Amino acid sequence: MFETKFLSSRLDPSTALELGEEGRVSGYGALFNLLDEGGDVITPGAFAASLSHRPVPVRFLWQHDPATPIGVWESVIEDARGLRVEGRLVLETQAGREAAALLRAGAIDGLSIGYRTRRADKTDGGRRLVEVALWEVSLVTFPMQPAARTAPSPSPAPTQPSPPSEPDHQASHALQSLLNRACAVLA
Protein backbone atom coordinates (compact mmCIF):
# COMPACT_ATOMS: atom_id res chain seq x y z
CA MET A 1 0.00 0.00 0.00
CA PHE A 2 1.25 3.46 -0.92
CA GLU A 3 1.26 5.80 2.09
CA THR A 4 1.91 9.47 2.66
CA LYS A 5 3.17 11.54 5.58
CA PHE A 6 2.56 15.26 5.65
CA LEU A 7 5.14 17.52 7.27
CA SER A 8 5.16 21.23 7.92
CA SER A 9 7.40 23.53 9.93
CA ARG A 10 5.26 26.41 11.21
CA LEU A 11 6.01 25.60 14.87
CA ASP A 12 9.71 24.95 14.30
CA PRO A 13 11.19 27.57 11.95
CA SER A 14 14.51 25.70 11.85
CA THR A 15 12.83 23.06 9.67
CA ALA A 16 11.24 25.62 7.36
CA LEU A 17 10.81 25.04 3.68
CA GLU A 18 12.83 27.72 1.91
CA LEU A 19 12.18 29.21 -1.52
CA GLY A 20 15.23 30.84 -3.06
CA GLU A 21 16.04 32.45 -6.38
CA GLU A 22 15.17 30.63 -9.57
CA GLY A 23 12.73 28.38 -7.71
CA ARG A 24 15.31 26.79 -5.40
CA VAL A 25 13.57 24.86 -2.61
CA SER A 26 14.94 23.22 0.53
CA GLY A 27 13.47 21.83 3.73
CA TYR A 28 12.58 18.61 5.51
CA GLY A 29 10.26 16.02 4.00
CA ALA A 30 10.14 14.18 7.33
CA LEU A 31 11.46 14.64 10.85
CA PHE A 32 12.64 11.78 13.01
CA ASN A 33 11.17 10.77 16.36
CA LEU A 34 8.08 12.99 16.15
CA LEU A 35 4.62 11.52 16.64
CA ASP A 36 2.44 12.49 13.69
CA GLU A 37 -1.33 12.85 13.68
CA GLY A 38 -1.67 9.33 12.29
CA GLY A 39 0.13 7.88 15.32
CA ASP A 40 3.36 7.03 13.51
CA VAL A 41 6.96 7.90 14.34
CA ILE A 42 9.72 7.73 11.70
CA THR A 43 12.99 6.43 13.13
CA PRO A 44 16.47 7.59 12.12
CA GLY A 45 17.77 5.39 9.30
CA ALA A 46 14.29 4.56 8.00
CA PHE A 47 15.14 5.94 4.53
CA ALA A 48 18.74 4.68 4.27
CA ALA A 49 18.13 1.49 2.29
CA SER A 50 15.68 3.17 -0.07
CA LEU A 51 18.01 6.08 -0.79
CA SER A 52 21.02 3.86 -1.40
CA HIS A 53 19.23 1.48 -3.80
CA ARG A 54 16.91 3.87 -5.60
CA PRO A 55 16.68 3.03 -9.35
CA VAL A 56 15.00 6.37 -10.22
CA PRO A 57 15.13 9.79 -8.55
CA VAL A 58 12.73 10.69 -5.75
CA ARG A 59 9.97 12.66 -7.47
CA PHE A 60 8.94 16.24 -6.57
CA LEU A 61 5.13 16.33 -6.91
CA TRP A 62 2.24 18.67 -6.25
CA GLN A 63 -0.12 17.27 -3.55
CA HIS A 64 1.00 13.65 -4.24
CA ASP A 65 -0.42 13.82 -7.76
CA PRO A 66 1.77 11.67 -10.05
CA ALA A 67 0.36 13.57 -13.03
CA THR A 68 1.70 16.88 -11.65
CA PRO A 69 5.45 16.92 -11.11
CA ILE A 70 6.48 20.47 -10.17
CA GLY A 71 10.23 20.21 -9.80
CA VAL A 72 13.35 18.14 -9.33
CA TRP A 73 14.89 17.08 -6.02
CA GLU A 74 18.65 17.40 -6.50
CA SER A 75 19.56 16.22 -3.00
CA VAL A 76 17.60 13.88 -0.73
CA ILE A 77 19.55 12.83 2.36
CA GLU A 78 19.04 11.71 5.91
CA ASP A 79 20.67 13.93 8.50
CA ALA A 80 20.38 13.96 12.30
CA ARG A 81 16.97 15.69 12.17
CA GLY A 82 15.24 13.88 9.32
CA LEU A 83 14.90 13.68 5.56
CA ARG A 84 16.50 16.85 4.13
CA VAL A 85 15.55 17.78 0.56
CA GLU A 86 16.99 20.38 -1.79
CA GLY A 87 15.88 21.01 -5.33
CA ARG A 88 14.18 23.40 -7.68
CA LEU A 89 10.74 24.09 -9.03
CA VAL A 90 10.56 23.84 -12.81
CA LEU A 91 9.43 27.39 -13.54
CA GLU A 92 9.04 26.66 -17.26
CA THR A 93 5.84 24.79 -16.35
CA GLN A 94 2.56 26.34 -15.24
CA ALA A 95 2.42 24.11 -12.16
CA GLY A 96 5.96 25.10 -11.16
CA ARG A 97 5.20 28.81 -11.49
CA GLU A 98 1.97 28.43 -9.51
CA ALA A 99 3.73 26.48 -6.74
CA ALA A 100 6.41 29.19 -6.48
CA ALA A 101 3.76 31.92 -6.27
CA LEU A 102 1.84 30.06 -3.56
CA LEU A 103 5.03 29.48 -1.55
CA ARG A 104 5.98 33.16 -1.81
CA ALA A 105 2.48 34.20 -0.71
CA GLY A 106 2.53 31.81 2.25
CA ALA A 107 -0.59 30.07 0.95
CA ILE A 108 1.08 26.65 1.11
CA ASP A 109 3.74 25.56 3.54
CA GLY A 110 3.98 21.81 3.87
CA LEU A 111 6.02 18.89 2.63
CA SER A 112 4.82 15.31 2.58
CA ILE A 113 6.45 12.01 1.74
CA GLY A 114 4.93 9.25 -0.37
CA TYR A 115 6.28 5.82 0.56
CA ARG A 116 5.66 2.13 1.17
CA THR A 117 6.30 0.69 4.61
CA ARG A 118 8.96 -2.04 4.51
CA ARG A 119 9.30 -2.59 8.25
CA ALA A 120 7.40 -1.15 11.22
CA ASP A 121 6.86 -1.96 14.87
CA LYS A 122 3.41 -1.62 16.42
CA THR A 123 3.07 0.91 19.24
CA ASP A 124 0.17 2.03 21.41
CA GLY A 125 -2.00 3.78 18.84
CA GLY A 126 0.41 3.69 15.91
CA ARG A 127 3.68 2.46 14.48
CA ARG A 128 7.43 3.05 14.62
CA LEU A 129 8.48 3.18 10.97
CA VAL A 130 11.85 1.42 10.84
CA GLU A 131 12.28 1.08 7.06
CA VAL A 132 10.35 2.75 4.27
CA ALA A 133 10.71 2.80 0.48
CA LEU A 134 10.59 6.49 -0.43
CA TRP A 135 8.84 7.29 -3.72
CA GLU A 136 8.26 11.02 -3.67
CA VAL A 137 8.27 14.24 -1.65
CA SER A 138 5.35 16.57 -2.37
CA LEU A 139 4.52 20.18 -1.69
CA VAL A 140 1.18 20.02 0.17
CA THR A 141 -1.49 22.15 1.78
CA PHE A 142 -2.23 19.98 4.82
CA PRO A 143 0.85 18.56 6.55
CA MET A 144 0.60 15.64 8.98
CA GLN A 145 3.21 16.86 11.50
CA PRO A 146 1.99 20.16 13.03
CA ALA A 147 5.42 20.90 14.52
CA ALA A 148 6.95 21.49 11.10
CA ARG A 149 5.26 24.38 9.28
CA THR A 150 7.13 26.99 7.29
CA ALA A 151 5.54 30.23 8.54
CA PRO A 152 6.92 31.62 11.81
CA SER A 153 4.86 30.98 14.91
CA PRO A 154 4.15 33.74 17.43
CA SER A 155 4.78 31.33 20.31
CA PRO A 156 7.75 29.04 21.01
CA ALA A 157 7.65 25.49 19.69
CA PRO A 158 6.19 22.98 22.15
CA THR A 159 8.42 20.13 23.25
CA GLN A 160 5.78 17.59 22.18
CA PRO A 161 3.21 18.03 19.40
CA SER A 162 -0.26 18.46 20.86
CA PRO A 163 -2.53 15.49 20.24
CA PRO A 164 -5.06 16.11 17.48
CA SER A 165 -8.67 16.63 18.45
CA GLU A 166 -10.97 13.72 17.63
CA PRO A 167 -12.51 15.47 14.56
CA ASP A 168 -9.01 16.42 13.31
CA HIS A 169 -7.81 12.86 13.85
CA GLN A 170 -10.84 11.45 12.00
CA ALA A 171 -10.37 13.92 9.13
CA SER A 172 -6.68 13.02 8.92
CA HIS A 173 -7.49 9.32 8.69
CA ALA A 174 -10.25 9.96 6.14
CA LEU A 175 -7.84 11.98 3.99
CA GLN A 176 -5.17 9.25 4.31
CA SER A 177 -7.71 6.59 3.32
CA LEU A 178 -8.82 8.62 0.30
CA LEU A 179 -5.20 9.13 -0.83
CA ASN A 180 -4.43 5.42 -0.43
CA ARG A 181 -7.48 4.46 -2.52
CA ALA A 182 -6.52 6.97 -5.23
CA CYS A 183 -2.98 5.63 -5.34
CA ALA A 184 -4.27 2.05 -5.55
CA VAL A 185 -6.42 3.00 -8.54
CA LEU A 186 -3.43 4.68 -10.23
CA ALA A 187 -1.09 1.74 -9.56
PDB file of N, CA and C in Angstrom, residues 36-120:
ATOM      1  N   ASP A  36       3.293  11.737  14.613  1.00  0.00           N
ATOM      2  CA  ASP A  36       2.440  12.487  13.695  1.00  0.00           C
ATOM      3  C   ASP A  36       0.973  12.248  14.049  1.00  0.00           C
ATOM      4  N   GLU A  37       0.090  12.938  13.361  1.00  0.00           N
ATOM      5  CA  GLU A  37      -1.327  12.849  13.675  1.00  0.00           C
ATOM      6  C   GLU A  37      -1.918  11.488  13.341  1.00  0.00           C
ATOM      7  N   GLY A  38      -1.213  10.680  12.584  1.00  0.00           N
ATOM      8  CA  GLY A  38      -1.667   9.328  12.288  1.00  0.00           C
ATOM      9  C   GLY A  38      -1.175   8.312  13.306  1.00  0.00           C
ATOM     10  N   GLY A  39      -0.377   8.772  14.290  1.00  0.00           N
ATOM     11  CA  GLY A  39       0.126   7.877  15.322  1.00  0.00           C
ATOM     12  C   GLY A  39       1.447   7.218  14.990  1.00  0.00           C
ATOM     13  N   ASP A  40       2.093   7.629  13.916  1.00  0.00           N
ATOM     14  CA  ASP A  40       3.365   7.031  13.508  1.00  0.00           C
ATOM     15  C   ASP A  40       4.555   7.905  13.891  1.00  0.00           C
ATOM     16  N   VAL A  41       5.688   7.234  14.083  1.00  0.00           N
ATOM     17  CA  VAL A  41       6.961   7.897  14.338  1.00  0.00           C
ATOM     18  C   VAL A  41       7.974   7.319  13.354  1.00  0.00           C
ATOM     19  N   ILE A  42       8.676   8.181  12.629  1.00  0.00           N
ATOM     20  CA  ILE A  42       9.718   7.729  11.699  1.00  0.00           C
ATOM     21  C   ILE A  42      11.035   7.705  12.454  1.00  0.00           C
ATOM     22  N   THR A  43      11.734   6.573  12.396  1.00  0.00           N
ATOM     23  CA  THR A  43      12.986   6.431  13.132  1.00  0.00           C
ATOM     24  C   THR A  43      14.185   6.816  12.256  1.00  0.00           C
ATOM     25  N   PRO A  44      15.256   7.303  12.893  1.00  0.00           N
ATOM     26  CA  PRO A  44      16.470   7.593  12.124  1.00  0.00           C
ATOM     27  C   PRO A  44      16.925   6.339  11.375  1.00  0.00           C
ATOM     28  N   GLY A  45      17.328   6.515  10.131  1.00  0.00           N
ATOM     29  CA  GLY A  45      17.775   5.393   9.304  1.00  0.00           C
ATOM     30  C   GLY A  45      16.665   4.753   8.486  1.00  0.00           C
ATOM     31  N   ALA A  46      15.417   5.186   8.686  1.00  0.00           N
ATOM     32  CA  ALA A  46      14.286   4.557   7.998  1.00  0.00           C
ATOM     33  C   ALA A  46      14.379   4.681   6.478  1.00  0.00           C
ATOM     34  N   PHE A  47      15.044   5.718   5.975  1.00  0.00           N
ATOM     35  CA  PHE A  47      15.139   5.944   4.531  1.00  0.00           C
ATOM     36  C   PHE A  47      16.438   5.408   3.920  1.00  0.00           C
ATOM     37  N   ALA A  48      17.388   4.999   4.743  1.00  0.00           N
ATOM     38  CA  ALA A  48      18.741   4.676   4.275  1.00  0.00           C
ATOM     39  C   ALA A  48      18.767   3.652   3.144  1.00  0.00           C
ATOM     40  N   ALA A  49      18.105   2.533   3.312  1.00  0.00           N
ATOM     41  CA  ALA A  49      18.134   1.489   2.286  1.00  0.00           C
ATOM     42  C   ALA A  49      17.497   1.979   0.992  1.00  0.00           C
ATOM     43  N   SER A  50      16.384   2.668   1.105  1.00  0.00           N
ATOM     44  CA  SER A  50      15.680   3.174  -0.075  1.00  0.00           C
ATOM     45  C   SER A  50      16.541   4.171  -0.846  1.00  0.00           C
ATOM     46  N   LEU A  51      17.190   5.068  -0.120  1.00  0.00           N
ATOM     47  CA  LEU A  51      18.006   6.079  -0.786  1.00  0.00           C
ATOM     48  C   LEU A  51      19.254   5.486  -1.430  1.00  0.00           C
ATOM     49  N   SER A  52      19.800   4.431  -0.841  1.00  0.00           N
ATOM     50  CA  SER A  52      21.024   3.856  -1.399  1.00  0.00           C
ATOM     51  C   SER A  52      20.772   2.919  -2.580  1.00  0.00           C
ATOM     52  N   HIS A  53      19.543   2.416  -2.721  1.00  0.00           N
ATOM     53  CA  HIS A  53      19.232   1.475  -3.803  1.00  0.00           C
ATOM     54  C   HIS A  53      18.138   1.990  -4.726  1.00  0.00           C
ATOM     55  N   ARG A  54      18.004   3.275  -4.827  1.00  0.00           N
ATOM     56  CA  ARG A  54      16.915   3.873  -5.604  1.00  0.00           C
ATOM     57  C   ARG A  54      17.232   3.823  -7.100  1.00  0.00           C
ATOM     58  N   PRO A  55      16.408   3.116  -7.916  1.00  0.00           N
ATOM     59  CA  PRO A  55      16.684   3.026  -9.353  1.00  0.00           C
ATOM     60  C   PRO A  55      16.329   4.301 -10.122  1.00  0.00           C
ATOM     61  N   VAL A  56      15.392   5.104  -9.587  1.00  0.00           N
ATOM     62  CA  VAL A  56      15.004   6.372 -10.220  1.00  0.00           C
ATOM     63  C   VAL A  56      15.011   7.452  -9.147  1.00  0.00           C
ATOM     64  N   PRO A  57      15.123   8.712  -9.549  1.00  0.00           N
ATOM     65  CA  PRO A  57      15.134   9.787  -8.548  1.00  0.00           C
ATOM     66  C   PRO A  57      13.824   9.877  -7.772  1.00  0.00           C
ATOM     67  N   VAL A  58      13.920  10.388  -6.548  1.00  0.00           N
ATOM     68  CA  VAL A  58      12.727  10.686  -5.755  1.00  0.00           C
ATOM     69  C   VAL A  58      12.016  11.826  -6.466  1.00  0.00           C
ATOM     70  N   ARG A  59      10.741  11.676  -6.707  1.00  0.00           N
ATOM     71  CA  ARG A  59       9.969  12.660  -7.473  1.00  0.00           C
ATOM     72  C   ARG A  59       9.529  13.834  -6.601  1.00  0.00           C
ATOM     73  N   PHE A  60       9.398  15.007  -7.216  1.00  0.00           N
ATOM     74  CA  PHE A  60       8.938  16.238  -6.572  1.00  0.00           C
ATOM     75  C   PHE A  60       7.568  16.541  -7.172  1.00  0.00           C
ATOM     76  N   LEU A  61       6.493  16.237  -6.402  1.00  0.00           N
ATOM     77  CA  LEU A  61       5.128  16.325  -6.911  1.00  0.00           C
ATOM     78  C   LEU A  61       4.332  17.414  -6.213  1.00  0.00           C
ATOM     79  N   TRP A  62       3.214  17.763  -6.823  1.00  0.00           N
ATOM     80  CA  TRP A  62       2.241  18.669  -6.249  1.00  0.00           C
ATOM     81  C   TRP A  62       1.144  17.835  -5.609  1.00  0.00           C
ATOM     82  N   GLN A  63       0.975  17.919  -4.279  1.00  0.00           N
ATOM     83  CA  GLN A  63      -0.117  17.268  -3.549  1.00  0.00           C
ATOM     84  C   GLN A  63      -0.192  15.756  -3.810  1.00  0.00           C
ATOM     85  N   HIS A  64       0.924  15.104  -3.984  1.00  0.00           N
ATOM     86  CA  HIS A  64       1.005  13.649  -4.238  1.00  0.00           C
ATOM     87  C   HIS A  64       0.387  13.225  -5.567  1.00  0.00           C
ATOM     88  N   ASP A  65       0.191  14.142  -6.471  1.00  0.00           N
ATOM     89  CA  ASP A  65      -0.422  13.819  -7.760  1.00  0.00           C
ATOM     90  C   ASP A  65       0.667  13.402  -8.748  1.00  0.00           C
ATOM     91  N   PRO A  66       0.723  12.122  -9.128  1.00  0.00           N
ATOM     92  CA  PRO A  66       1.768  11.673 -10.046  1.00  0.00           C
ATOM     93  C   PRO A  66       1.656  12.302 -11.437  1.00  0.00           C
ATOM     94  N   ALA A  67       0.518  12.896 -11.742  1.00  0.00           N
ATOM     95  CA  ALA A  67       0.356  13.572 -13.031  1.00  0.00           C
ATOM     96  C   ALA A  67       0.843  15.025 -12.980  1.00  0.00           C
ATOM     97  N   THR A  68       1.276  15.487 -11.777  1.00  0.00           N
ATOM     98  CA  THR A  68       1.695  16.877 -11.645  1.00  0.00           C
ATOM     99  C   THR A  68       3.054  17.000 -10.963  1.00  0.00           C
ATOM    100  N   PRO A  69       4.124  16.624 -11.663  1.00  0.00           N
ATOM    101  CA  PRO A  69       5.455  16.918 -11.115  1.00  0.00           C
ATOM    102  C   PRO A  69       5.677  18.431 -11.208  1.00  0.00           C
ATOM    103  N   ILE A  70       6.279  19.020 -10.171  1.00  0.00           N
ATOM    104  CA  ILE A  70       6.481  20.470 -10.171  1.00  0.00           C
ATOM    105  C   ILE A  70       7.949  20.860 -10.094  1.00  0.00           C
ATOM    106  N   GLY A  71       8.822  19.871  -9.920  1.00  0.00           N
ATOM    107  CA  GLY A  71      10.226  20.206  -9.799  1.00  0.00           C
ATOM    108  C   GLY A  71      11.094  18.973  -9.787  1.00  0.00           C
ATOM    109  N   VAL A  72      12.344  19.197  -9.382  1.00  0.00           N
ATOM    110  CA  VAL A  72      13.347  18.138  -9.333  1.00  0.00           C
ATOM    111  C   VAL A  72      14.072  18.229  -7.993  1.00  0.00           C
ATOM    112  N   TRP A  73      14.080  17.129  -7.238  1.00  0.00           N
ATOM    113  CA  TRP A  73      14.893  17.085  -6.020  1.00  0.00           C
ATOM    114  C   TRP A  73      16.315  16.742  -6.435  1.00  0.00           C
ATOM    115  N   GLU A  74      17.250  17.615  -6.137  1.00  0.00           N
ATOM    116  CA  GLU A  74      18.651  17.402  -6.501  1.00  0.00           C
ATOM    117  C   GLU A  74      19.434  16.747  -5.382  1.00  0.00           C
ATOM    118  N   SER A  75      18.924  16.853  -4.150  1.00  0.00           N
ATOM    119  CA  SER A  75      19.557  16.219  -2.998  1.00  0.00           C
ATOM    120  C   SER A  75      18.468  15.748  -2.053  1.00  0.00           C
ATOM    121  N   VAL A  76      18.517  14.472  -1.706  1.00  0.00           N
ATOM    122  CA  VAL A  76      17.599  13.882  -0.735  1.00  0.00           C
ATOM    123  C   VAL A  76      18.473  13.047   0.187  1.00  0.00           C
ATOM    124  N   ILE A  77      18.655  13.520   1.421  1.00  0.00           N
ATOM    125  CA  ILE A  77      19.551  12.831   2.360  1.00  0.00           C
ATOM    126  C   ILE A  77      18.926  12.749   3.743  1.00  0.00           C
ATOM    127  N   GLU A  78      19.370  11.761   4.495  1.00  0.00           N
ATOM    128  CA  GLU A  78      19.040  11.706   5.913  1.00  0.00           C
ATOM    129  C   GLU A  78      20.125  12.467   6.660  1.00  0.00           C
ATOM    130  N   ASP A  79      19.712  13.342   7.585  1.00  0.00           N
ATOM    131  CA  ASP A  79      20.675  13.935   8.501  1.00  0.00           C
ATOM    132  C   ASP A  79      20.175  13.646   9.915  1.00  0.00           C
ATOM    133  N   ALA A  80      20.751  14.270  10.912  1.00  0.00           N
ATOM    134  CA  ALA A  80      20.384  13.963  12.295  1.00  0.00           C
ATOM    135  C   ALA A  80      18.926  14.301  12.610  1.00  0.00           C
ATOM    136  N   ARG A  81      18.337  15.253  11.879  1.00  0.00           N
ATOM    137  CA  ARG A  81      16.967  15.693  12.165  1.00  0.00           C
ATOM    138  C   ARG A  81      15.911  14.947  11.374  1.00  0.00           C
ATOM    139  N   GLY A  82      16.257  14.527  10.139  1.00  0.00           N
ATOM    140  CA  GLY A  82      15.244  13.879   9.323  1.00  0.00           C
ATOM    141  C   GLY A  82      15.663  13.775   7.868  1.00  0.00           C
ATOM    142  N   LEU A  83      14.671  13.805   6.995  1.00  0.00           N
ATOM    143  CA  LEU A  83      14.897  13.683   5.556  1.00  0.00           C
ATOM    144  C   LEU A  83      15.001  15.088   4.964  1.00  0.00           C
ATOM    145  N   ARG A  84      16.222  15.509   4.660  1.00  0.00           N
ATOM    146  CA  ARG A  84      16.498  16.852   4.132  1.00  0.00           C
ATOM    147  C   ARG A  84      16.442  16.797   2.610  1.00  0.00           C
ATOM    148  N   VAL A  85      15.675  17.721   2.012  1.00  0.00           N
ATOM    149  CA  VAL A  85      15.549  17.781   0.558  1.00  0.00           C
ATOM    150  C   VAL A  85      15.971  19.151   0.050  1.00  0.00           C
ATOM    151  N   GLU A  86      16.614  19.151  -1.104  1.00  0.00           N
ATOM    152  CA  GLU A  86      16.992  20.384  -1.792  1.00  0.00           C
ATOM    153  C   GLU A  86      16.752  20.164  -3.269  1.00  0.00           C
ATOM    154  N   GLY A  87      16.159  21.142  -3.909  1.00  0.00           N
ATOM    155  CA  GLY A  87      15.878  21.012  -5.328  1.00  0.00           C
ATOM    156  C   GLY A  87      15.399  22.321  -5.906  1.00  0.00           C
ATOM    157  N   ARG A  88      14.666  22.195  -7.017  1.00  0.00           N
ATOM    158  CA  ARG A  88      14.178  23.403  -7.678  1.00  0.00           C
ATOM    159  C   ARG A  88      12.832  23.123  -8.328  1.00  0.00           C
ATOM    160  N   LEU A  89      11.998  24.140  -8.291  1.00  0.00           N
ATOM    161  CA  LEU A  89      10.745  24.092  -9.031  1.00  0.00           C
ATOM    162  C   LEU A  89      11.069  24.315 -10.500  1.00  0.00           C
ATOM    163  N   VAL A  90      10.370  23.645 -11.375  1.00  0.00           N
ATOM    164  CA  VAL A  90      10.560  23.843 -12.810  1.00  0.00           C
ATOM    165  C   VAL A  90       9.638  24.994 -13.215  1.00  0.00           C
ATOM    166  N   LEU A  91      10.218  26.186 -13.291  1.00  0.00           N
ATOM    167  CA  LEU A  91       9.435  27.394 -13.543  1.00  0.00           C
ATOM    168  C   LEU A  91       9.005  27.534 -14.993  1.00  0.00           C
ATOM    169  N   GLU A  92       9.481  26.665 -15.865  1.00  0.00           N
ATOM    170  CA  GLU A  92       9.039  26.662 -17.259  1.00  0.00           C
ATOM    171  C   GLU A  92       7.667  26.005 -17.405  1.00  0.00           C
ATOM    172  N   THR A  93       7.174  25.400 -16.316  1.00  0.00           N
ATOM    173  CA  THR A  93       5.841  24.788 -16.346  1.00  0.00           C
ATOM    174  C   THR A  93       4.856  25.665 -15.576  1.00  0.00           C
ATOM    175  N   GLN A  94       3.599  25.591 -15.944  1.00  0.00           N
ATOM    176  CA  GLN A  94       2.557  26.344 -15.242  1.00  0.00           C
ATOM    177  C   GLN A  94       2.483  25.920 -13.781  1.00  0.00           C
ATOM    178  N   ALA A  95       2.519  24.616 -13.529  1.00  0.00           N
ATOM    179  CA  ALA A  95       2.416  24.115 -12.157  1.00  0.00           C
ATOM    180  C   ALA A  95       3.595  24.599 -11.312  1.00  0.00           C
ATOM    181  N   GLY A  96       4.787  24.622 -11.880  1.00  0.00           N
ATOM    182  CA  GLY A  96       5.957  25.102 -11.157  1.00  0.00           C
ATOM    183  C   GLY A  96       5.850  26.574 -10.799  1.00  0.00           C
ATOM    184  N   ARG A  97       5.387  27.380 -11.751  1.00  0.00           N
ATOM    185  CA  ARG A  97       5.197  28.815 -11.491  1.00  0.00           C
ATOM    186  C   ARG A  97       4.131  29.039 -10.417  1.00  0.00           C
ATOM    187  N   GLU A  98       3.028  28.284 -10.495  1.00  0.00           N
ATOM    188  CA  GLU A  98       1.965  28.427  -9.506  1.00  0.00           C
ATOM    189  C   GLU A  98       2.443  28.015  -8.116  1.00  0.00           C
ATOM    190  N   ALA A  99       3.196  26.925  -8.031  1.00  0.00           N
ATOM    191  CA  ALA A  99       3.725  26.480  -6.743  1.00  0.00           C
ATOM    192  C   ALA A  99       4.645  27.543  -6.142  1.00  0.00           C
ATOM    193  N   ALA A 100       5.508  28.141  -6.966  1.00  0.00           N
ATOM    194  CA  ALA A 100       6.410  29.191  -6.485  1.00  0.00           C
ATOM    195  C   ALA A 100       5.615  30.384  -5.967  1.00  0.00           C
ATOM    196  N   ALA A 101       4.577  30.778  -6.695  1.00  0.00           N
ATOM    197  CA  ALA A 101       3.756  31.916  -6.275  1.00  0.00           C
ATOM    198  C   ALA A 101       3.051  31.629  -4.952  1.00  0.00           C
ATOM    199  N   LEU A 102       2.526  30.424  -4.796  1.00  0.00           N
ATOM    200  CA  LEU A 102       1.839  30.061  -3.557  1.00  0.00           C
ATOM    201  C   LEU A 102       2.804  29.977  -2.377  1.00  0.00           C
ATOM    202  N   LEU A 103       4.009  29.493  -2.605  1.00  0.00           N
ATOM    203  CA  LEU A 103       5.030  29.481  -1.554  1.00  0.00           C
ATOM    204  C   LEU A 103       5.383  30.906  -1.134  1.00  0.00           C
ATOM    205  N   ARG A 104       5.629  31.771  -2.118  1.00  0.00           N
ATOM    206  CA  ARG A 104       5.980  33.164  -1.809  1.00  0.00           C
ATOM    207  C   ARG A 104       4.870  33.865  -1.033  1.00  0.00           C
ATOM    208  N   ALA A 105       3.627  33.567  -1.364  1.00  0.00           N
ATOM    209  CA  ALA A 105       2.481  34.203  -0.708  1.00  0.00           C
ATOM    210  C   ALA A 105       2.192  33.613   0.671  1.00  0.00           C
ATOM    211  N   GLY A 106       2.805  32.478   0.984  1.00  0.00           N
ATOM    212  CA  GLY A 106       2.530  31.812   2.252  1.00  0.00           C
ATOM    213  C   GLY A 106       1.224  31.035   2.247  1.00  0.00           C
ATOM    214  N   ALA A 107       0.672  30.786   1.067  1.00  0.00           N
ATOM    215  CA  ALA A 107      -0.595  30.066   0.949  1.00  0.00           C
ATOM    216  C   ALA A 107      -0.429  28.562   1.117  1.00  0.00           C
ATOM    217  N   ILE A 108       0.781  28.086   0.949  1.00  0.00           N
ATOM    218  CA  ILE A 108       1.082  26.654   1.110  1.00  0.00           C
ATOM    219  C   ILE A 108       2.412  26.572   1.832  1.00  0.00           C
ATOM    220  N   ASP A 109       2.538  25.582   2.714  1.00  0.00           N
ATOM    221  CA  ASP A 109       3.741  25.564   3.536  1.00  0.00           C
ATOM    222  C   ASP A 109       4.194  24.176   3.970  1.00  0.00           C
ATOM    223  N   GLY A 110       3.659  23.136   3.381  1.00  0.00           N
ATOM    224  CA  GLY A 110       3.978  21.805   3.867  1.00  0.00           C
ATOM    225  C   GLY A 110       4.709  20.930   2.882  1.00  0.00           C
ATOM    226  N   LEU A 111       5.420  19.963   3.421  1.00  0.00           N
ATOM    227  CA  LEU A 111       6.016  18.889   2.632  1.00  0.00           C
ATOM    228  C   LEU A 111       5.436  17.578   3.126  1.00  0.00           C
ATOM    229  N   SER A 112       5.379  16.605   2.249  1.00  0.00           N
ATOM    230  CA  SER A 112       4.819  15.306   2.579  1.00  0.00           C
ATOM    231  C   SER A 112       5.555  14.238   1.788  1.00  0.00           C
ATOM    232  N   ILE A 113       5.781  13.116   2.428  1.00  0.00           N
ATOM    233  CA  ILE A 113       6.451  12.012   1.736  1.00  0.00           C
ATOM    234  C   ILE A 113       5.430  10.984   1.272  1.00  0.00           C
ATOM    235  N   GLY A 114       5.698  10.384   0.132  1.00  0.00           N
ATOM    236  CA  GLY A 114       4.935   9.248  -0.373  1.00  0.00           C
ATOM    237  C   GLY A 114       5.853   8.039  -0.305  1.00  0.00           C
ATOM    238  N   TYR A 115       5.395   6.949   0.291  1.00  0.00           N
ATOM    239  CA  TYR A 115       6.284   5.817   0.557  1.00  0.00           C
ATOM    240  C   TYR A 115       5.491   4.526   0.726  1.00  0.00           C
ATOM    241  N   ARG A 116       6.209   3.427   0.786  1.00  0.00           N
ATOM    242  CA  ARG A 116       5.657   2.126   1.175  1.00  0.00           C
ATOM    243  C   ARG A 116       6.413   1.681   2.423  1.00  0.00           C
ATOM    244  N   THR A 117       5.681   1.181   3.387  1.00  0.00           N
ATOM    245  CA  THR A 117       6.303   0.689   4.607  1.00  0.00           C
ATOM    246  C   THR A 117       6.963  -0.655   4.328  1.00  0.00           C
ATOM    247  N   ARG A 118       8.228  -0.762   4.641  1.00  0.00           N
ATOM    248  CA  ARG A 118       8.956  -2.036   4.508  1.00  0.00           C
ATOM    249  C   ARG A 118       9.007  -2.764   5.847  1.00  0.00           C
ATOM    250  N   ARG A 119       9.235  -1.982   6.918  1.00  0.00           N
ATOM    251  CA  ARG A 119       9.301  -2.592   8.252  1.00  0.00           C
ATOM    252  C   ARG A 119       8.833  -1.566   9.285  1.00  0.00           C
ATOM    253  N   ALA A 120       7.922  -2.016  10.166  1.00  0.00           N
ATOM    254  CA  ALA A 120       7.399  -1.149  11.219  1.00  0.00           C
ATOM    255  C   ALA A 120       7.105  -1.977  12.458  1.00  0.00           C
TER     256      ALA A 120
END
